[in-house]
Amino acid sequence: MAEAELNSREKRWSLKGMTAVVTGGTRGIGHAIVEELAGFEVAVHTCSRNQKELDQCLQEWKNKGFKVTGSVCDVSHRDQREKLMRTVSSIFNGKLNILVNNAGTTIAKDAVEQSPEDISFLMGTNFESSYHLCQLSHPLLKASGNGSIVNISSIASIVAVPQSAIYAASKGA
Ligand SMILES: NC(=O)c1ccc[n+]([C@@H]2O[C@H](COP(=O)([O-])OP(=O)(O)OC[C@H]3O[C@@H](n4cnc5c(N)ncnc54)[C@H](OP(=O)(O)O)[C@@H]3O)[C@@H](O)[C@H]2O)c1
């Protein structure tokens, strides 16, 4: 392949210098997404509910040379989501390339045992938070001229999994 064509491809497929928000980045899948994006030289902002764990992760990422910032946010609360996106806008100068709605949870119970609070909690954390963060991110994604949203769903939304009726509904949504 000619060198000019190779350079052009590398430029088109590069994430270098882009900005991303990954919710729930201190453990599990979110942690891996933060590291993967940061490894591609993306500036990442992440959040979780636990300041101590977040600070530990931020220190580890700093030691690895990654550009990752973080703030405490419980994504199930509307006002905290608004605060998160104000912080993100300030750090990334109003421009965002990637939103990853990863933070999510479940309560394993038989369908008939799930309480009204369980329904509100799971729909609020898994569905409403993602929807609202998409809305809040919209102006920033548009301003970047190159915005993408990734919602982490689940196989549970299409295959029956015991004790996961509300989780399945929230992930399908
Ligand atoms: N693991 C699986 O097999 C699997 C399969 C399919 C889909 N998924 C989906 O993938 C996503 C990640 O799953 P995981 O297994 O990696 O989860 P995990 O290991 O439990 O990690 C969840 C992360 O999200 C954060 N988090 C949870 N609730 C939050 C909230 N209300 N506000 C802010 N941060 C919150 C947690 O930190 P704090 O608790 O400190 O806030 C943690 O950093 C979820 O959406 C899950 O539904 C997982």
GROMACS .gro file of C-alpha atoms and ligand atoms in nm:
model
  221
    1MET     CA    1   0.000   0.000   0.000
    2ALA     CA    2   0.129   0.348  -0.087
    3GLU     CA    3   0.258   0.548   0.210
    4ALA     CA    4   0.018   0.840   0.150
    5GLU     CA    5  -0.281   0.603   0.147
    6LEU     CA    6  -0.160   0.434   0.467
    7ASN     CA    7  -0.123   0.771   0.641
    8SER     CA    8  -0.471   0.875   0.528
    9ARG     CA    9  -0.621   0.552   0.661
   10GLU     CA   10  -0.441   0.582   0.991
   11LYS     CA   11  -0.573   0.937   1.027
   12ARG     CA   12  -0.930   0.838   0.942
   13TRP     CA   13  -0.929   0.546   1.186
   14SER     CA   14  -0.744   0.719   1.465
   15LEU     CA   15  -0.905   0.814   1.799
   16LYS     CA   16  -0.604   1.023   1.900
   17GLY     CA   17  -0.703   1.352   2.061
   18MET     CA   18  -1.071   1.265   2.089
   19THR     CA   19  -1.272   1.305   2.408
   20ALA     CA   20  -1.493   1.047   2.581
   21VAL     CA   21  -1.718   1.001   2.881
   22VAL     CA   22  -1.747   0.649   3.023
   23THR     CA   23  -1.990   0.608   3.312
   24GLY     CA   24  -1.901   0.349   3.577
   25GLY     CA   25  -1.533   0.324   3.487
   26THR     CA   26  -1.388   0.201   3.816
   27ARG     CA   27  -1.468  -0.169   3.773
   28GLY     CA   28  -1.557  -0.437   3.521
   29ILE     CA   29  -1.645  -0.354   3.161
   30GLY     CA   30  -1.634   0.023   3.216
   31HIS     CA   31  -1.281   0.001   3.357
   32ALA     CA   32  -1.171  -0.194   3.048
   33ILE     CA   33  -1.336   0.059   2.815
   34VAL     CA   34  -1.160   0.350   2.988
   35GLU     CA   35  -0.822   0.176   2.952
   36GLU     CA   36  -0.884   0.081   2.589
   37LEU     CA   37  -0.987   0.432   2.486
   38ALA     CA   38  -0.706   0.593   2.687
   39GLY     CA   39  -0.463   0.352   2.520
   40PHE     CA   40  -0.573   0.500   2.186
   41GLU     CA   41  -0.484   0.847   2.324
   42VAL     CA   42  -0.842   0.951   2.390
   43ALA     CA   43  -0.893   1.194   2.680
   44VAL     CA   44  -1.145   1.015   2.901
   45HIS     CA   45  -1.367   1.135   3.184
   46THR     CA   46  -1.528   0.870   3.400
   47CYS     CA   47  -1.746   0.853   3.709
   48SER     CA   48  -1.865   0.622   3.984
   49ARG     CA   49  -2.027   0.660   4.326
   50ASN     CA   50  -1.716   0.575   4.531
   51GLN     CA   51  -1.462   0.858   4.565
   52LYS     CA   52  -1.191   0.635   4.717
   53GLU     CA   53  -1.208   0.373   4.444
   54LEU     CA   54  -1.223   0.644   4.178
   55ASP     CA   55  -0.913   0.814   4.317
   56GLN     CA   56  -0.724   0.482   4.320
   57CYS     CA   57  -0.814   0.420   3.955
   58LEU     CA   58  -0.719   0.776   3.854
   59GLN     CA   59  -0.378   0.732   4.020
   60GLU     CA   60  -0.322   0.399   3.842
   61TRP     CA   61  -0.416   0.551   3.506
   62LYS     CA   62  -0.188   0.849   3.570
   63ASN     CA   63   0.098   0.606   3.643
   64LYS     CA   64   0.029   0.436   3.310
   65GLY     CA   65   0.047   0.772   3.131
   66PHE     CA   66  -0.323   0.778   3.044
   67LYS     CA   67  -0.521   1.102   3.018
   68VAL     CA   68  -0.816   1.020   3.245
   69THR     CA   69  -1.014   1.249   3.473
   70GLY     CA   70  -1.301   1.150   3.700
   71SER     CA   71  -1.570   1.278   3.930
   72VAL     CA   72  -1.817   1.121   4.168
   73CYS     CA   73  -2.163   1.088   4.019
   74ASP     CA   74  -2.454   0.860   4.094
   75VAL     CA   75  -2.608   0.841   3.748
   76SER     CA   76  -2.946   0.746   3.893
   77HIS     CA   77  -2.987   1.109   4.012
   78ARG     CA   78  -3.090   1.373   3.761
   79ASP     CA   79  -2.909   1.661   3.935
   80GLN     CA   80  -2.585   1.459   3.957
   81ARG     CA   81  -2.606   1.379   3.584
   82GLU     CA   82  -2.642   1.749   3.510
   83LYS     CA   83  -2.342   1.827   3.731
   84LEU     CA   84  -2.138   1.553   3.560
   85MET     CA   85  -2.204   1.696   3.215
   86ARG     CA   86  -2.124   2.051   3.332
   87THR     CA   87  -1.790   1.918   3.458
   88VAL     CA   88  -1.731   1.733   3.131
   89SER     CA   89  -1.815   2.041   2.927
   90SER     CA   90  -1.571   2.248   3.127
   91ILE     CA   91  -1.286   1.993   3.100
   92PHE     CA   92  -1.337   1.926   2.727
   93ASN     CA   93  -1.418   2.286   2.626
   94GLY     CA   94  -1.776   2.206   2.528
   95LYS     CA   95  -1.683   1.927   2.286
   96LEU     CA   96  -1.736   1.553   2.322
   97ASN     CA   97  -1.671   1.276   2.071
   98ILE     CA   98  -1.786   0.964   2.256
   99LEU     CA   99  -2.043   0.893   2.527
  100VAL     CA  100  -2.041   0.540   2.671
  101ASN     CA  101  -2.344   0.469   2.889
  102ASN     CA  102  -2.193   0.180   3.082
  103ALA     CA  103  -2.296   0.220   3.449
  104GLY     CA  104  -2.566  -0.031   3.523
  105THR     CA  105  -2.687  -0.268   3.787
  106THR     CA  106  -2.938  -0.541   3.867
  107ILE     CA  107  -3.145  -0.678   4.154
  108ALA     CA  108  -3.188  -1.054   4.126
  109LYS     CA  109  -3.540  -1.145   4.237
  110ASP     CA  110  -3.837  -1.333   4.097
  111ALA     CA  111  -4.062  -1.105   3.893
  112VAL     CA  112  -4.344  -1.119   4.150
  113GLU     CA  113  -4.106  -1.022   4.431
  114GLN     CA  114  -3.975  -0.700   4.272
  115SER     CA  115  -4.095  -0.396   4.469
  116PRO     CA  116  -4.200  -0.058   4.325
  117GLU     CA  117  -3.868   0.078   4.457
  118ASP     CA  118  -3.676  -0.197   4.273
  119ILE     CA  119  -3.853  -0.105   3.948
  120SER     CA  120  -3.780   0.268   3.989
  121PHE     CA  121  -3.419   0.203   4.093
  122LEU     CA  122  -3.339  -0.029   3.801
  123MET     CA  123  -3.520   0.172   3.535
  124GLY     CA  124  -3.366   0.492   3.677
  125THR     CA  125  -3.010   0.359   3.686
  126ASN     CA  126  -3.007   0.159   3.364
  127PHE     CA  127  -3.253   0.332   3.132
  128GLU     CA  128  -3.344   0.683   3.243
  129SER     CA  129  -2.984   0.776   3.323
  130SER     CA  130  -2.865   0.668   2.977
  131TYR     CA  131  -3.148   0.850   2.803
  132HIS     CA  132  -3.090   1.171   2.997
  133LEU     CA  133  -2.711   1.158   2.950
  134CYS     CA  134  -2.770   1.130   2.574
  135GLN     CA  135  -2.985   1.443   2.591
  136LEU     CA  136  -2.731   1.631   2.804
  137SER     CA  137  -2.444   1.525   2.577
  138HIS     CA  138  -2.618   1.620   2.254
  139PRO     CA  139  -2.489   1.979   2.231
  140LEU     CA  140  -2.135   1.866   2.316
  141LEU     CA  141  -2.142   1.578   2.067
  142LYS     CA  142  -2.272   1.814   1.798
  143ALA     CA  143  -2.007   2.074   1.879
  144SER     CA  144  -1.731   1.817   1.826
  145GLY     CA  145  -1.855   1.758   1.470
  146ASN     CA  146  -1.795   1.386   1.519
  147GLY     CA  147  -2.004   1.236   1.798
  148SER     CA  148  -2.093   0.877   1.886
  149ILE     CA  149  -2.300   0.718   2.163
  150VAL     CA  150  -2.245   0.362   2.286
  151ASN     CA  151  -2.511   0.213   2.513
  152ILE     CA  152  -2.408  -0.105   2.695
  153SER     CA  153  -2.710  -0.332   2.670
  154SER     CA  154  -2.730  -0.701   2.762
  155ILE     CA  155  -2.811  -1.037   2.613
  156ALA     CA  156  -3.075  -1.048   2.892
  157SER     CA  157  -3.281  -0.805   2.685
  158ILE     CA  158  -3.340  -1.070   2.418
  159VAL     CA  159  -3.291  -1.403   2.600
  160ALA     CA  160  -3.485  -1.504   2.913
  161VAL     CA  161  -3.262  -1.491   3.222
  162PRO     CA  162  -3.407  -1.598   3.560
  163GLN     CA  163  -3.469  -1.325   3.820
  164SER     CA  164  -3.393  -1.052   3.567
  165ALA     CA  165  -3.730  -0.929   3.438
  166ILE     CA  166  -3.681  -0.559   3.519
  167TYR     CA  167  -3.311  -0.569   3.430
  168ALA     CA  168  -3.412  -0.718   3.093
  169ALA     CA  169  -3.673  -0.447   3.037
  170SER     CA  170  -3.427  -0.169   3.128
  171LYS     CA  171  -3.156  -0.311   2.902
  172GLY     CA  172  -3.399  -0.361   2.614
  173ALA     CA  173  -3.508   0.000   2.656
  174LIG     N1  174  -2.094  -0.831   3.352
  174LIG     C1  175  -2.172  -0.886   3.265
  174LIG     O1  176  -2.176  -1.008   3.247
  174LIG     C2  177  -2.261  -0.800   3.179
  174LIG     C3  178  -2.334  -0.858   3.075
  174LIG     C4  179  -2.412  -0.779   2.995
  174LIG     C5  180  -2.421  -0.642   3.018
  174LIG     N2  181  -2.353  -0.588   3.121
  174LIG     C6  182  -2.368  -0.444   3.143
  174LIG     O2  183  -2.238  -0.387   3.136
  174LIG     C7  184  -2.231  -0.275   3.223
  174LIG     C8  185  -2.113  -0.293   3.319
  174LIG     O3  186  -2.131  -0.414   3.391
  174LIG     P1  187  -2.017  -0.471   3.485
  174LIG     O4  188  -2.048  -0.615   3.507
  174LIG     O5  189  -1.883  -0.431   3.432
  174LIG     O6  190  -2.050  -0.392   3.622
  174LIG     P2  191  -1.964  -0.381   3.757
  174LIG     O7  192  -1.843  -0.466   3.754
  174LIG     O8  193  -2.063  -0.398   3.868
  174LIG     O9  194  -1.917  -0.228   3.753
  174LIG     C9  195  -2.013  -0.128   3.747
  174LIG    C10  196  -1.945   0.006   3.742
  174LIG    O10  197  -2.047   0.108   3.735
  174LIG    C11  198  -2.042   0.188   3.853
  174LIG     N3  199  -2.179   0.220   3.891
  174LIG    C12  200  -2.279   0.134   3.928
  174LIG     N4  201  -2.391   0.202   3.955
  174LIG    C13  202  -2.361   0.333   3.934
  174LIG    C14  203  -2.435   0.452   3.947
  174LIG     N5  204  -2.563   0.453   3.988
  174LIG     N6  205  -2.375   0.570   3.917
  174LIG    C15  206  -2.246   0.571   3.878
  174LIG     N7  207  -2.171   0.462   3.864
  174LIG    C16  208  -2.228   0.344   3.893
  174LIG    C17  209  -1.966   0.104   3.957
  174LIG    O11  210  -1.903   0.183   4.056
  174LIG     P3  211  -1.977   0.217   4.195
  174LIG    O12  212  -2.054   0.096   4.238
  174LIG    O13  213  -1.865   0.253   4.289
  174LIG    O14  214  -2.066   0.335   4.168
  174LIG    C18  215  -1.864   0.035   3.867
  174LIG    O15  216  -1.760   0.123   3.835
  174LIG    C19  217  -2.367  -0.267   3.293
  174LIG    O16  218  -2.450  -0.174   3.226
  174LIG    C20  219  -2.422  -0.408   3.280
  174LIG    O17  220  -2.563  -0.408   3.283
  174LIG    C21  221  -2.274  -0.665   3.202
   0.00000   0.00000   0.00000
